């Protein structure tokens, strides 16, 4: 299979997709270490994109009543409520003496808060598998669904290794974060980044964000926050690098993120090959089924 | 491959409140697993029909052509029914995209469907024998692809129980399709024409067992999704029905019309159970975060061990 049939094989997905005058690729860097869980991003996203309400039930999961990303939730703030080993109640970074360890309390908890979003993968499985061309790569290097072309086949949903895109039950079409394509076109930053009061969500050229993120991890490590790590930042990870990447304070799976996502189409050449061999063996065994009885009959006659 | 027990478990819980990491497809089992089954029945049926035609087994050939046309018609209906907006179906042929199994399938279906239709109509009406022969050949050439591409459709997803066996699944689907088509041939063909169907049934059952074992070996811990719950029940039923059908076909299929028909129906039911079982296993694996996180952590651990 030709490499250029995939949504992007290099690090410049917009140009790979045929945008000749593409501006620098943009993205999100979400620094969860400063997230205060105010959900301004969730609200701003809903407001700007006019996303319908998607259920008003309580989940019982800490302060998280949205549950996860979906067709009508394009930013989702996770609230991880964790018992702490020391037994002390703590906020991730607000701790007078991290090393000392205080008096043990049975109810010690810490909260990790993180605003999740579509990763706008460099190699986007959702885009690769869409049969209608409804999902496309924008000139900014992001991934967007065109509502008027999506026919609701739903293959993009299980294809996404991050569980982001989803069909809206009411009309069957697929929806997800567009990184505010309309705002980008007007030279504005996305609504969530604009609304975030702590600058936990940072928007900008991806290269710049990657540099800034590396500095931030270093700073946190120097301050003794050794558990700080970046997620999705390497350009050579399973999806060719995330257009939206994160600074986390625990393992990705704690936040509901996959530890080692891989673009599903990576194995597609092997899949087509095996399907081809299987198809040939089907034809072969069918032929055999006509030859064998003929042979045994001839033998019996002799 | 054995699970890596030396790996130290990561700190903290393994999932976000036990919620799934990926999204399971919202496809209805009836539509999509049904589509897998019907596509296989139609595709493999066209191959057997061409063979029967070539060897002068005309009654079986005609019956299989009609069953293939019916199956492909129903499968297209299932597919369209599953779209949230059936009116948008024409968008399926907007682009030709080899990275999208759904796109390739739509094109395949739009080439195979008319061929199968023409083959069936010519055979049933006895008109235009030349065109009928050409259509029979075309349907037989496209049929195997129709029977196996659906495995790629399922495997080209992040669903652990499907993607993990992207190499093995096409063989399971090919075996299951052959089982269904040979079952149909046994059920509808006269006794003196059913020797090839009996042979195909035996081959299909053997291939089915082998492919399923390969699937379970490859999936390691995720294999439980094929063994437990709804999928487990369906897969056990599939195994029993396919074995009984093949054995019945081989032992009694040439003697009694009733035995041949019974064996044929068992094979058809076995194939359907396999498709619904595979479908259910995929959903179960997508809904349990352990099946996403576990294998991925092992992949990370393998990579770090490698680079050290
Ligand atoms: S995170 Fe999922 S929905 Fe977003 S671009 Fe990547 S594959 Fe597509
Ligand atoms: S549901 Fe819509 S966006 Fe998703 S693959 Fe199908 S046509 Fe494309």
Coordinates of C-alpha atoms and ligand atoms in Angstrom, one line a residue:
Chain A
X1 CA 0.0 0.0 0.0
X2 CA 1.3 3.4 -0.8
X3 CA 2.4 5.4 2.2
X4 CA 0.8 8.6 1.1
X5 CA -2.6 7.0 1.2
X6 CA -2.5 7.3 5.0
X7 CA -3.6 10.5 6.6
X8 CA 0.0 11.4 7.2
X9 CA 3.2 9.5 7.4
X10 CA 5.5 12.3 8.1
X11 CA 5.4 15.0 10.8
X12 CA 3.7 17.5 8.6
X13 CA 0.2 16.1 8.2
X14 CA -1.3 19.2 6.6
X15 CA 1.2 19.2 3.7
X16 CA 1.0 15.4 3.4
X17 CA -2.7 15.9 3.0
X18 CA -2.1 18.3 0.1
X19 CA -2.4 21.7 1.7
X20 CA 0.4 23.5 -0.1
X21 CA 0.3 26.8 1.8
X22 CA -0.3 25.3 5.2
X23 CA 0.5 27.5 8.3
X24 CA 2.6 25.9 11.0
X25 CA 0.8 23.0 12.7
X26 CA -1.0 24.0 15.9
X27 CA -2.0 22.0 18.9
X28 CA -2.9 21.9 22.6
X29 CA -0.6 21.3 25.5
X30 CA -2.7 20.5 28.6
X31 CA -0.6 20.9 31.8
X32 CA -2.7 19.0 34.3
X33 CA -0.5 20.1 37.2
X34 CA -2.2 23.5 37.2
X35 CA -5.7 22.3 36.5
X36 CA -8.2 23.3 39.2
X37 CA -11.1 21.3 37.8
X38 CA -13.3 24.4 37.2
X39 CA -14.7 22.9 34.0
X40 CA -14.6 26.3 32.3
X41 CA -13.2 24.5 29.2
X42 CA -16.1 22.1 29.1
X43 CA -18.6 24.9 29.3
X44 CA -16.8 27.2 26.8
X45 CA -16.6 24.4 24.3
X46 CA -20.3 23.6 24.7
X47 CA -21.2 27.2 24.3
X48 CA -19.0 28.1 21.4
X49 CA -19.8 24.9 19.4
X50 CA -23.5 24.9 20.4
X51 CA -23.2 21.2 21.5
X52 CA -26.5 19.7 22.8
X53 CA -27.0 18.5 26.4
X54 CA -26.0 14.9 26.8
X55 CA -27.6 13.6 30.0
X56 CA -28.1 15.2 33.4
X57 CA -27.4 12.1 35.5
X58 CA -24.9 11.9 38.4
X59 CA -22.1 9.4 37.8
X60 CA -21.0 9.1 41.4
X61 CA -17.4 9.4 40.3
X62 CA -15.9 12.2 42.4
X63 CA -16.9 15.5 40.8
X64 CA -17.1 14.1 37.3
X65 CA -20.6 14.0 36.0
X66 CA -19.7 14.1 32.3
X67 CA -18.0 10.7 32.4
X68 CA -15.8 10.9 29.3
X69 CA -15.4 12.4 25.9
X70 CA -18.3 11.8 23.5
X71 CA -20.3 13.1 20.6
X72 CA -21.6 15.9 22.8
X73 CA -18.7 16.4 25.1
X74 CA -15.6 17.5 23.3
X75 CA -13.6 18.6 26.4
X76 CA -13.9 16.4 29.5
X77 CA -12.4 17.2 32.9
X78 CA -11.4 14.0 34.8
X79 CA -11.4 14.0 38.6
X80 CA -9.2 11.3 39.9
X81 CA -9.8 10.8 43.6
X82 CA -6.9 8.7 44.9
X83 CA -6.1 7.5 48.4
X84 CA -2.6 8.7 49.2
X85 CA 0.1 6.3 50.4
X86 CA 1.0 8.7 53.3
X87 CA -2.6 8.9 54.3
X88 CA -2.5 12.7 54.1
X89 CA -5.0 14.8 52.1
X90 CA -3.1 16.6 49.4
X91 CA -3.5 18.6 46.3
X92 CA -1.0 17.6 43.6
X93 CA 1.3 20.6 43.9
X94 CA 0.2 22.4 47.1
X95 CA 2.3 20.6 49.6
X96 CA 4.5 22.3 52.2
X97 CA 7.0 19.5 52.5
X98 CA 6.6 16.7 50.1
X99 CA 9.4 14.6 51.4
X100 CA 8.6 14.9 55.1
X101 CA 5.3 13.1 55.2
X102 CA 2.8 14.2 57.8
X103 CA 0.8 12.5 60.5
X104 CA -1.3 9.7 59.1
X105 CA -5.0 10.3 58.6
X106 CA -7.3 7.5 57.5
X107 CA -9.1 9.6 54.9
X108 CA -6.0 10.9 53.0
X109 CA -6.9 11.7 49.4
X110 CA -5.5 13.5 46.5
X111 CA -7.2 14.8 43.4
X112 CA -5.8 14.7 40.0
X113 CA -7.6 16.8 37.5
X114 CA -7.1 16.7 33.8
X115 CA -9.0 18.2 30.8
X116 CA -9.1 15.6 28.0
X117 CA -9.7 16.2 24.4
X118 CA -9.3 14.7 20.9
X119 CA -5.6 14.2 20.3
X120 CA -5.6 15.3 16.6
X121 CA -3.2 12.5 15.9
X122 CA -0.5 12.8 13.3
X123 CA -1.6 9.4 12.0
X124 CA -5.3 9.5 12.7
X125 CA -7.1 6.2 12.6
X126 CA -10.5 7.8 12.5
X127 CA -9.6 9.7 9.3
X128 CA -7.9 6.7 7.7
X129 CA -11.0 4.4 8.1
X130 CA -13.7 6.9 7.2
X131 CA -15.3 5.7 3.9
X132 CA -16.9 9.0 3.0
X133 CA -14.1 11.4 3.3
X134 CA -16.2 13.2 5.9
X135 CA -13.2 13.3 8.3
X136 CA -10.4 15.4 6.8
X137 CA -7.1 17.0 7.7
X138 CA -7.3 20.8 7.9
X139 CA -4.5 23.2 6.9
X140 CA -3.7 23.6 10.6
X141 CA -2.8 19.9 10.8
X142 CA -6.0 19.1 12.9
X143 CA -8.7 16.5 12.2
X144 CA -12.3 17.6 11.6
X145 CA -15.6 15.9 10.7
X146 CA -17.8 17.4 8.1
X147 CA -21.3 17.0 9.4
X148 CA -23.0 17.1 6.0
X149 CA -21.0 14.3 4.6
X150 CA -20.9 11.8 7.5
X151 CA -23.3 9.1 6.9
X152 CA -23.2 7.6 10.3
X153 CA -21.5 4.3 9.4
X154 CA -19.6 4.5 12.7
X155 CA -16.3 2.8 11.8
X156 CA -14.4 5.8 13.1
X157 CA -15.7 5.2 16.6
X158 CA -13.9 1.9 17.4
X159 CA -11.0 2.9 15.2
X160 CA -9.9 5.7 17.5
X161 CA -7.4 4.3 20.0
X162 CA -8.3 7.0 22.5
X163 CA -12.0 6.5 22.5
X164 CA -12.7 10.0 21.5
X165 CA -15.1 10.2 18.5
X166 CA -18.7 9.0 19.0
X167 CA -22.0 8.9 17.1
X168 CA -24.8 11.0 18.5
X169 CA -27.6 8.6 19.4
X170 CA -30.2 11.0 18.1
X171 CA -29.0 11.2 14.5
X172 CA -26.2 8.6 14.1
X173 CA -23.6 11.0 12.8
X174 CA -20.1 11.2 14.4
X175 CA -18.9 14.3 16.3
X176 CA -15.7 15.3 18.1
X177 CA -13.5 18.3 18.9
X178 CA -12.6 20.4 15.9
X179 CA -10.0 22.5 17.8
X180 CA -12.5 25.3 17.0
X181 CA -11.7 25.2 13.2
X182 CA -13.9 28.2 12.8
X183 CA -12.0 30.2 15.4
X184 CA -8.6 29.1 14.0
X185 CA -9.6 30.4 10.6
X186 CA -10.3 33.8 12.1
X187 CA -6.9 33.9 13.9
X188 CA -8.4 33.1 17.3
X189 CA -7.4 30.5 19.8
X190 CA -9.9 27.7 20.6
X191 CA -12.7 28.5 23.1
X192 CA -11.4 26.1 25.8
X193 CA -7.9 27.5 25.9
X194 CA -9.3 31.0 25.9
X195 CA -11.5 30.2 28.9
X196 CA -9.0 28.3 31.0
X197 CA -8.2 30.5 34.0
X198 CA -5.0 28.7 35.0
X199 CA -3.5 28.3 31.5
X200 CA -3.7 24.5 32.0
X201 CA -4.8 24.4 28.4
X202 CA -2.2 26.1 26.2
X203 CA -2.7 26.6 22.4
X204 CA -0.1 27.4 19.8
X205 CA 2.3 26.1 17.2
X206 CA 3.0 22.5 18.2
X207 CA 6.9 22.8 18.0
X208 CA 6.7 25.7 20.5
X209 CA 4.4 23.8 22.8
X210 CA 6.7 20.8 22.8
X211 CA 9.6 23.0 23.9
X212 CA 7.5 24.7 26.6
X213 CA 6.3 21.3 27.9
X214 CA 9.9 20.0 28.2
X215 CA 10.8 23.1 30.2
X216 CA 7.8 22.6 32.5
X217 CA 8.6 19.0 33.2
X218 CA 12.2 19.9 34.1
X219 CA 10.9 22.7 36.4
X220 CA 8.6 20.3 38.2
X221 CA 11.3 17.6 38.5
X222 CA 13.6 20.2 40.0
X223 CA 10.9 21.1 42.5
X224 CA 10.7 17.5 43.6
X225 CA 7.6 16.5 41.6
X226 CA 9.3 13.5 40.2
X227 CA 6.0 11.9 39.0
X228 CA 5.4 14.6 36.4
X229 CA 5.7 13.2 32.9
X230 CA 4.6 14.1 29.4
X231 CA 2.1 12.0 27.4
X232 CA 1.7 11.9 23.7
X233 CA 4.5 14.4 23.0
X234 CA 7.0 12.2 21.1
X235 CA 6.6 12.4 17.3
X236 CA 7.5 8.7 17.0
X237 CA 4.8 7.3 19.3
X238 CA 2.1 4.9 18.1
X239 CA 0.1 7.6 16.4
X240 CA 3.0 9.7 15.1
X241 CA 2.6 12.2 17.9
X242 CA -0.5 13.8 19.3
X243 CA -1.6 17.2 18.2
X244 CA -2.9 17.5 21.7
X245 CA -0.5 16.3 24.4
X246 CA -0.5 16.3 28.2
X247 CA 1.6 16.7 31.3
X248 CA 0.4 14.1 33.8
X249 CA 1.1 13.4 37.4
X250 CA 0.5 9.6 37.3
X251 CA 0.2 6.8 34.8
X252 CA -2.0 7.6 31.8
X253 CA -4.4 4.7 32.6
X254 CA -5.2 6.4 35.9
X255 CA -6.8 9.3 33.9
X256 CA -8.5 6.8 31.5
X257 CA -5.9 7.3 28.8
X258 CA -4.4 4.2 26.9
X259 CA -0.7 3.6 27.9
X260 CA 0.5 2.7 24.4
X261 CA -2.0 3.7 21.7
X262 CA -1.2 2.7 18.2
X263 CA -3.0 3.9 15.0
X264 CA -5.1 1.0 14.0
X265 CA -4.3 1.3 10.3
X266 CA -0.6 0.6 11.0
X267 CA -1.2 -3.1 10.5
X268 CA -3.5 -2.6 7.5
X269 CA -1.1 -3.9 4.8
X270 CA -0.7 -7.1 6.9
X271 CA -4.5 -7.3 7.3
X272 CA -5.2 -7.0 3.5
X273 CA -2.4 -9.5 2.8
X274 CA -3.9 -12.1 5.2
X275 CA -7.4 -11.4 3.9
X276 CA -6.1 -12.0 0.4
X277 CA -4.5 -15.3 1.3
X278 CA -7.6 -16.3 3.2
X279 CA -9.7 -15.4 0.1
X280 CA -7.4 -17.5 -2.1
X281 CA -7.6 -20.4 0.3
X282 CA -11.4 -20.2 0.3
X283 CA -11.3 -20.5 -3.5
X284 CA -8.7 -23.2 -3.3
X285 CA -10.6 -25.4 -0.8
X286 CA -13.8 -24.9 -2.9
X287 CA -11.9 -26.1 -6.0
X288 CA -10.5 -29.0 -4.0
X289 CA -14.0 -30.0 -2.9
X290 CA -15.0 -30.5 -6.5
X291 CA -11.7 -32.3 -7.5
X292 CA -11.6 -34.7 -4.6
X293 CA -15.0 -36.4 -5.1
X294 CA -14.3 -36.7 -8.8
X295 CA -11.0 -38.4 -8.1
X296 CA -12.5 -40.9 -5.6
X297 CA -15.3 -41.7 -8.0
X298 CA -12.9 -42.4 -10.8
X299 CA -10.8 -44.6 -8.4
X300 CA -14.0 -46.4 -7.3
X301 CA -14.9 -47.1 -10.9
X302 CA -11.6 -48.7 -11.7
Chain B
X1 CA 3.3 -15.9 24.2
X2 CA 3.0 -16.1 28.0
X3 CA 2.0 -13.2 30.1
X4 CA 4.9 -11.2 31.5
X5 CA 4.6 -11.8 35.2
X6 CA 8.0 -10.2 36.1
X7 CA 6.6 -6.7 35.3
X8 CA 6.1 -4.6 38.3
X9 CA 2.5 -3.2 38.4
X10 CA 2.2 0.5 37.9
X11 CA 1.4 2.6 40.8
X12 CA -2.2 3.6 41.4
X13 CA -5.4 2.1 40.0
X14 CA -5.5 0.5 36.5
X15 CA -8.3 2.5 35.1
X16 CA -10.4 5.6 35.5
X17 CA -13.2 4.4 37.7
X18 CA -13.4 1.2 35.6
X19 CA -14.6 3.1 32.6
X20 CA -13.6 1.8 29.1
X21 CA -10.6 3.4 27.5
X22 CA -11.9 3.0 23.9
X23 CA -15.4 3.3 22.6
X24 CA -17.1 0.1 21.5
X25 CA -18.8 0.3 18.1
X26 CA -22.5 1.3 18.4
X27 CA -23.3 -1.2 15.7
X28 CA -26.3 -3.4 16.4
X29 CA -25.2 -7.1 16.5
X30 CA -28.2 -8.1 14.4
X31 CA -27.2 -5.7 11.6
X32 CA -23.4 -6.0 11.6
X33 CA -22.8 -9.6 12.7
X34 CA -25.7 -10.4 10.4
X35 CA -23.9 -8.6 7.7
X36 CA -20.7 -10.6 8.3
X37 CA -22.7 -13.8 8.1
X38 CA -24.7 -13.0 5.0
X39 CA -21.7 -11.6 3.2
X40 CA -19.8 -14.8 3.9
X41 CA -22.8 -17.0 2.8
X42 CA -23.2 -15.0 -0.4
X43 CA -19.5 -14.8 -1.3
X44 CA -18.6 -18.4 -0.7
X45 CA -21.9 -19.5 -2.2
X46 CA -21.0 -17.9 -5.5
X47 CA -17.7 -19.8 -5.6
X48 CA -19.5 -23.1 -4.9
X49 CA -22.2 -22.1 -7.5
X50 CA -19.5 -21.6 -10.2
X51 CA -18.0 -25.0 -9.3
X52 CA -21.4 -26.7 -9.5
X53 CA -22.1 -25.0 -12.8
X54 CA -18.8 -26.2 -14.2
X55 CA -19.3 -29.8 -13.1
X56 CA -22.9 -30.0 -14.4
X57 CA -24.6 -29.9 -11.0
X58 CA -27.1 -27.4 -12.3
X59 CA -29.9 -27.7 -9.7
X60 CA -27.4 -26.9 -6.9
X61 CA -25.8 -24.2 -9.0
X62 CA -29.1 -22.4 -9.5
X63 CA -30.2 -22.8 -5.9
X64 CA -26.8 -21.3 -4.7
X65 CA -27.0 -18.4 -7.1
X66 CA -30.5 -17.5 -5.8
X67 CA -29.3 -17.9 -2.1
X68 CA -26.3 -15.7 -2.8
X69 CA -28.5 -13.0 -4.4
X70 CA -30.9 -13.2 -1.4
X71 CA -28.0 -13.1 1.1
X72 CA -26.3 -10.1 -0.5
X73 CA -29.6 -8.3 -0.8
X74 CA -30.3 -8.8 2.9
X75 CA -26.8 -7.9 3.9
X76 CA -27.0 -4.6 2.0
X77 CA -30.3 -3.9 3.7
X78 CA -28.7 -4.7 7.1
X79 CA -25.8 -2.3 6.4
X80 CA -28.1 0.5 5.3
X81 CA -30.4 -0.1 8.3
X82 CA -27.4 0.3 10.6
X83 CA -26.5 3.8 9.3
X84 CA -28.0 6.4 11.4
X85 CA -28.9 8.3 8.2
X86 CA -29.7 5.8 5.5
X87 CA -30.4 8.7 3.1
X88 CA -26.7 9.5 3.2
X89 CA -25.7 6.0 1.8
X90 CA -24.5 7.5 -1.5
X91 CA -21.7 9.2 0.3
X92 CA -20.2 5.8 0.6
X93 CA -19.1 5.9 -3.0
X94 CA -17.8 9.5 -2.8
X95 CA -14.2 8.4 -2.5
X96 CA -12.1 5.3 -3.2
X97 CA -10.0 4.7 -0.2
X98 CA -7.9 1.6 0.3
X99 CA -7.1 2.6 4.0
X100 CA -10.8 2.3 4.7
X101 CA -12.1 -1.3 4.7
X102 CA -15.7 0.2 4.8
X103 CA -15.0 2.1 1.6
X104 CA -13.4 -1.0 -0.1
X105 CA -16.4 -3.1 1.0
X106 CA -18.9 -0.6 -0.4
X107 CA -17.1 -0.7 -3.8
X108 CA -16.8 -4.5 -3.6
X109 CA -20.5 -4.8 -2.8
X110 CA -21.5 -2.6 -5.6
X111 CA -19.5 -4.7 -8.1
X112 CA -20.5 -8.1 -6.6
X113 CA -24.2 -7.3 -6.1
X114 CA -25.1 -6.8 -9.7
X115 CA -22.9 -9.8 -10.8
X116 CA -24.7 -12.1 -8.2
X117 CA -28.0 -10.7 -9.3
X118 CA -27.4 -11.3 -13.0
X119 CA -26.1 -14.8 -12.3
X120 CA -29.2 -15.7 -10.3
X121 CA -31.7 -14.1 -12.7
X122 CA -30.2 -15.8 -15.8
X123 CA -30.0 -19.2 -14.0
X124 CA -33.6 -18.9 -12.7
X125 CA -35.1 -17.7 -16.0
X126 CA -32.9 -19.8 -18.3
X127 CA -32.4 -16.8 -20.5
X128 CA -29.1 -15.3 -21.8
X129 CA -26.8 -18.3 -20.8
X130 CA -23.6 -16.5 -22.0
X131 CA -24.3 -13.5 -19.9
X132 CA -25.2 -15.8 -17.0
X133 CA -21.9 -17.6 -17.3
X134 CA -20.0 -14.4 -17.3
X135 CA -21.9 -13.1 -14.3
X136 CA -21.4 -16.4 -12.5
X137 CA -17.6 -16.2 -13.1
X138 CA -17.5 -12.5 -11.9
X139 CA -19.4 -13.3 -8.8
X140 CA -17.2 -16.3 -8.1
X141 CA -14.1 -14.1 -8.5
X142 CA -15.4 -11.4 -6.2
X143 CA -17.0 -13.8 -3.7
X144 CA -14.0 -14.8 -1.7
X145 CA -13.1 -11.1 -1.2
X146 CA -16.6 -10.4 0.0
X147 CA -16.3 -13.3 2.5
X148 CA -13.0 -12.2 4.0
X149 CA -12.9 -8.4 3.8
X150 CA -15.3 -8.1 6.7
X151 CA -12.5 -9.6 8.9
X152 CA -10.4 -6.5 8.0
X153 CA -13.4 -4.3 8.7
X154 CA -13.5 -5.6 12.3
X155 CA -9.7 -5.9 12.8
X156 CA -8.9 -2.4 11.6
X157 CA -10.2 -1.0 14.9
X158 CA -8.7 -0.5 18.3
X159 CA -11.0 -3.3 19.7
X160 CA -8.6 -5.6 21.5
X161 CA -10.4 -8.9 20.6
X162 CA -10.5 -8.0 16.9
X163 CA -7.3 -6.0 16.3
X164 CA -5.2 -8.5 18.3
X165 CA -6.1 -11.2 15.8
X166 CA -5.9 -9.2 12.6
X167 CA -3.8 -12.0 11.1
X168 CA -6.0 -14.9 12.1
X169 CA -9.5 -13.4 11.7
X170 CA -9.6 -13.5 7.9
X171 CA -9.0 -17.3 8.0
X172 CA -11.8 -17.7 10.6
X173 CA -14.1 -15.7 8.4
X174 CA -13.1 -17.7 5.3
X175 CA -13.7 -21.0 7.1
X176 CA -17.0 -19.8 8.5
X177 CA -18.2 -18.6 5.1
X178 CA -17.3 -21.9 3.5
X179 CA -19.2 -23.7 6.2
X180 CA -22.3 -21.6 5.6
X181 CA -22.2 -22.0 1.8
X182 CA -21.6 -25.7 2.0
X183 CA -24.5 -25.9 4.5
X184 CA -26.7 -24.1 2.0
X185 CA -25.7 -26.4 -0.8
X186 CA -26.5 -29.4 1.4
X187 CA -29.8 -28.0 2.4
X188 CA -31.0 -27.1 -1.1
X189 CA -29.1 -29.4 -3.5
X190 CA -30.2 -32.9 -4.5
X191 CA -28.4 -35.9 -3.0
X192 CA -26.6 -37.0 -6.2
X193 CA -25.1 -33.5 -6.5
X194 CA -23.9 -32.9 -3.0
X195 CA -20.5 -34.7 -2.9
X196 CA -18.5 -31.4 -3.2
X197 CA -20.6 -29.8 -0.5
X198 CA -19.9 -32.6 1.9
X199 CA -16.2 -32.3 1.2
X200 CA -16.3 -28.5 1.6
X201 CA -18.2 -28.9 4.9
X202 CA -15.5 -31.1 6.2
X203 CA -12.7 -28.8 5.1
X204 CA -14.5 -25.8 6.5
X205 CA -15.0 -27.4 9.9
X206 CA -11.3 -28.4 10.2
X207 CA -10.2 -24.9 9.2
X208 CA -12.7 -23.4 11.6
X209 CA -11.2 -25.3 14.6
X210 CA -7.7 -24.5 13.5
X211 CA -8.4 -20.7 13.0
X212 CA -10.2 -20.4 16.3
X213 CA -7.4 -22.1 18.2
X214 CA -4.9 -19.7 16.6
X215 CA -7.2 -16.8 17.6
X216 CA -7.3 -17.9 21.2
X217 CA -3.5 -18.5 21.4
X218 CA -2.7 -15.1 19.9
X219 CA -5.0 -13.2 22.2
X220 CA -3.5 -14.5 25.4
X221 CA -5.4 -12.9 28.3
X222 CA -7.9 -11.2 26.0
X223 CA -9.0 -14.7 24.8
X224 CA -11.4 -14.8 27.8
X225 CA -13.6 -12.5 25.8
X226 CA -14.2 -15.4 23.4
X227 CA -14.8 -17.8 26.2
X228 CA -17.0 -16.1 28.7
X229 CA -20.4 -14.4 28.7
X230 CA -22.5 -14.1 25.6
X231 CA -19.6 -14.6 23.2
X232 CA -18.5 -17.8 25.1
X233 CA -22.0 -19.3 24.7
X234 CA -22.2 -18.4 21.0
X235 CA -18.7 -19.7 20.3
X236 CA -19.4 -23.0 22.1
X237 CA -22.7 -23.3 20.1
X238 CA -20.8 -22.5 16.9
X239 CA -18.3 -25.2 17.6
X240 CA -20.9 -27.9 18.4
X241 CA -23.1 -27.0 15.4
X242 CA -20.3 -26.9 12.9
X243 CA -18.8 -30.2 14.1
X244 CA -22.2 -31.9 14.2
X245 CA -23.1 -30.5 10.7
X246 CA -19.8 -31.5 9.1
X247 CA -19.9 -35.0 10.7
X248 CA -23.5 -35.4 9.7
X249 CA -22.7 -34.3 6.1
X250 CA -19.8 -36.7 5.8
X251 CA -21.5 -39.7 7.4
X252 CA -25.1 -39.5 6.2
X253 CA -25.2 -36.6 3.7
X254 CA -25.1 -38.9 0.7
X255 CA -27.8 -41.3 2.0
X256 CA -30.7 -39.4 3.2
X257 CA -32.2 -36.1 2.0
X258 CA -33.3 -35.3 5.6
X259 CA -29.8 -35.9 7.0
X260 CA -28.3 -33.7 4.3
X261 CA -30.7 -30.9 5.0
X262 CA -30.3 -31.2 8.8
X263 CA -26.5 -31.1 8.5
X264 CA -26.8 -28.2 6.2
X265 CA -28.9 -26.2 8.6
X266 CA -26.5 -27.0 11.4
X267 CA -23.6 -25.7 9.4
X268 CA -25.5 -22.5 8.6
X269 CA -26.4 -22.0 12.2
X270 CA -22.8 -22.7 13.3
X271 CA -21.5 -20.1 10.9
X272 CA -24.0 -17.5 12.2
X273 CA -23.1 -18.3 15.8
X274 CA -19.4 -17.8 14.9
X275 CA -20.1 -14.3 13.5
X276 CA -22.3 -13.3 16.4
X277 CA -19.7 -14.7 18.8
X278 CA -16.8 -12.8 17.3
X279 CA -19.0 -9.7 17.4
X280 CA -19.9 -10.1 21.0
X281 CA -16.3 -10.8 22.0
X282 CA -15.2 -7.6 20.4
X283 CA -17.8 -5.6 22.3
X284 CA -16.9 -7.3 25.6
X285 CA -13.2 -6.5 25.0
X286 CA -13.9 -2.9 24.2
X287 CA -16.0 -2.4 27.3
X288 CA -13.5 -3.7 29.8
X289 CA -10.5 -1.3 30.2
X290 CA -8.3 -4.2 31.4
X291 CA -8.2 -5.6 27.9
X292 CA -7.0 -2.2 26.5
X293 CA -4.6 -1.3 29.3
X294 CA -3.1 -4.8 30.0
X295 CA -1.8 -5.6 26.6
X296 CA -0.6 -2.1 26.0
X297 CA 1.3 -2.0 29.3
X298 CA 3.0 -5.3 28.3
X299 CA 3.9 -3.7 25.0
X300 CA 5.5 -0.8 26.8
X301 CA 7.3 -3.2 29.2
X302 CA 8.6 -5.3 26.3
X303 CA 9.9 -2.1 24.6
X304 CA 11.7 -0.8 27.7
X305 CA 13.2 -4.3 28.4
X306 CA 14.4 -4.3 24.8
X307 CA 16.0 -0.9 24.9
X308 CA 17.9 -1.6 28.1
Ligands
LIG1 S1 -7.8 11.0 19.0 FE1 -9.2 9.6 17.9 S2 -10.7 11.0 17.1 FE2 -9.0 12.3 17.7 S3 -7.7 12.4 15.8 FE3 -6.9 10.7 17.0 S4 -8.0 8.9 16.2 FE4 -9.2 10.7 15.5
LIG2 S1 -19.4 7.7 11.0 FE1 -19.2 9.5 9.6 S2 -17.1 10.3 10.1 FE2 -17.2 8.3 11.0 S3 -16.3 7.0 9.5 FE3 -18.5 6.9 9.1 S4 -18.8 8.5 7.6 FE4 -16.8 8.9 8.4

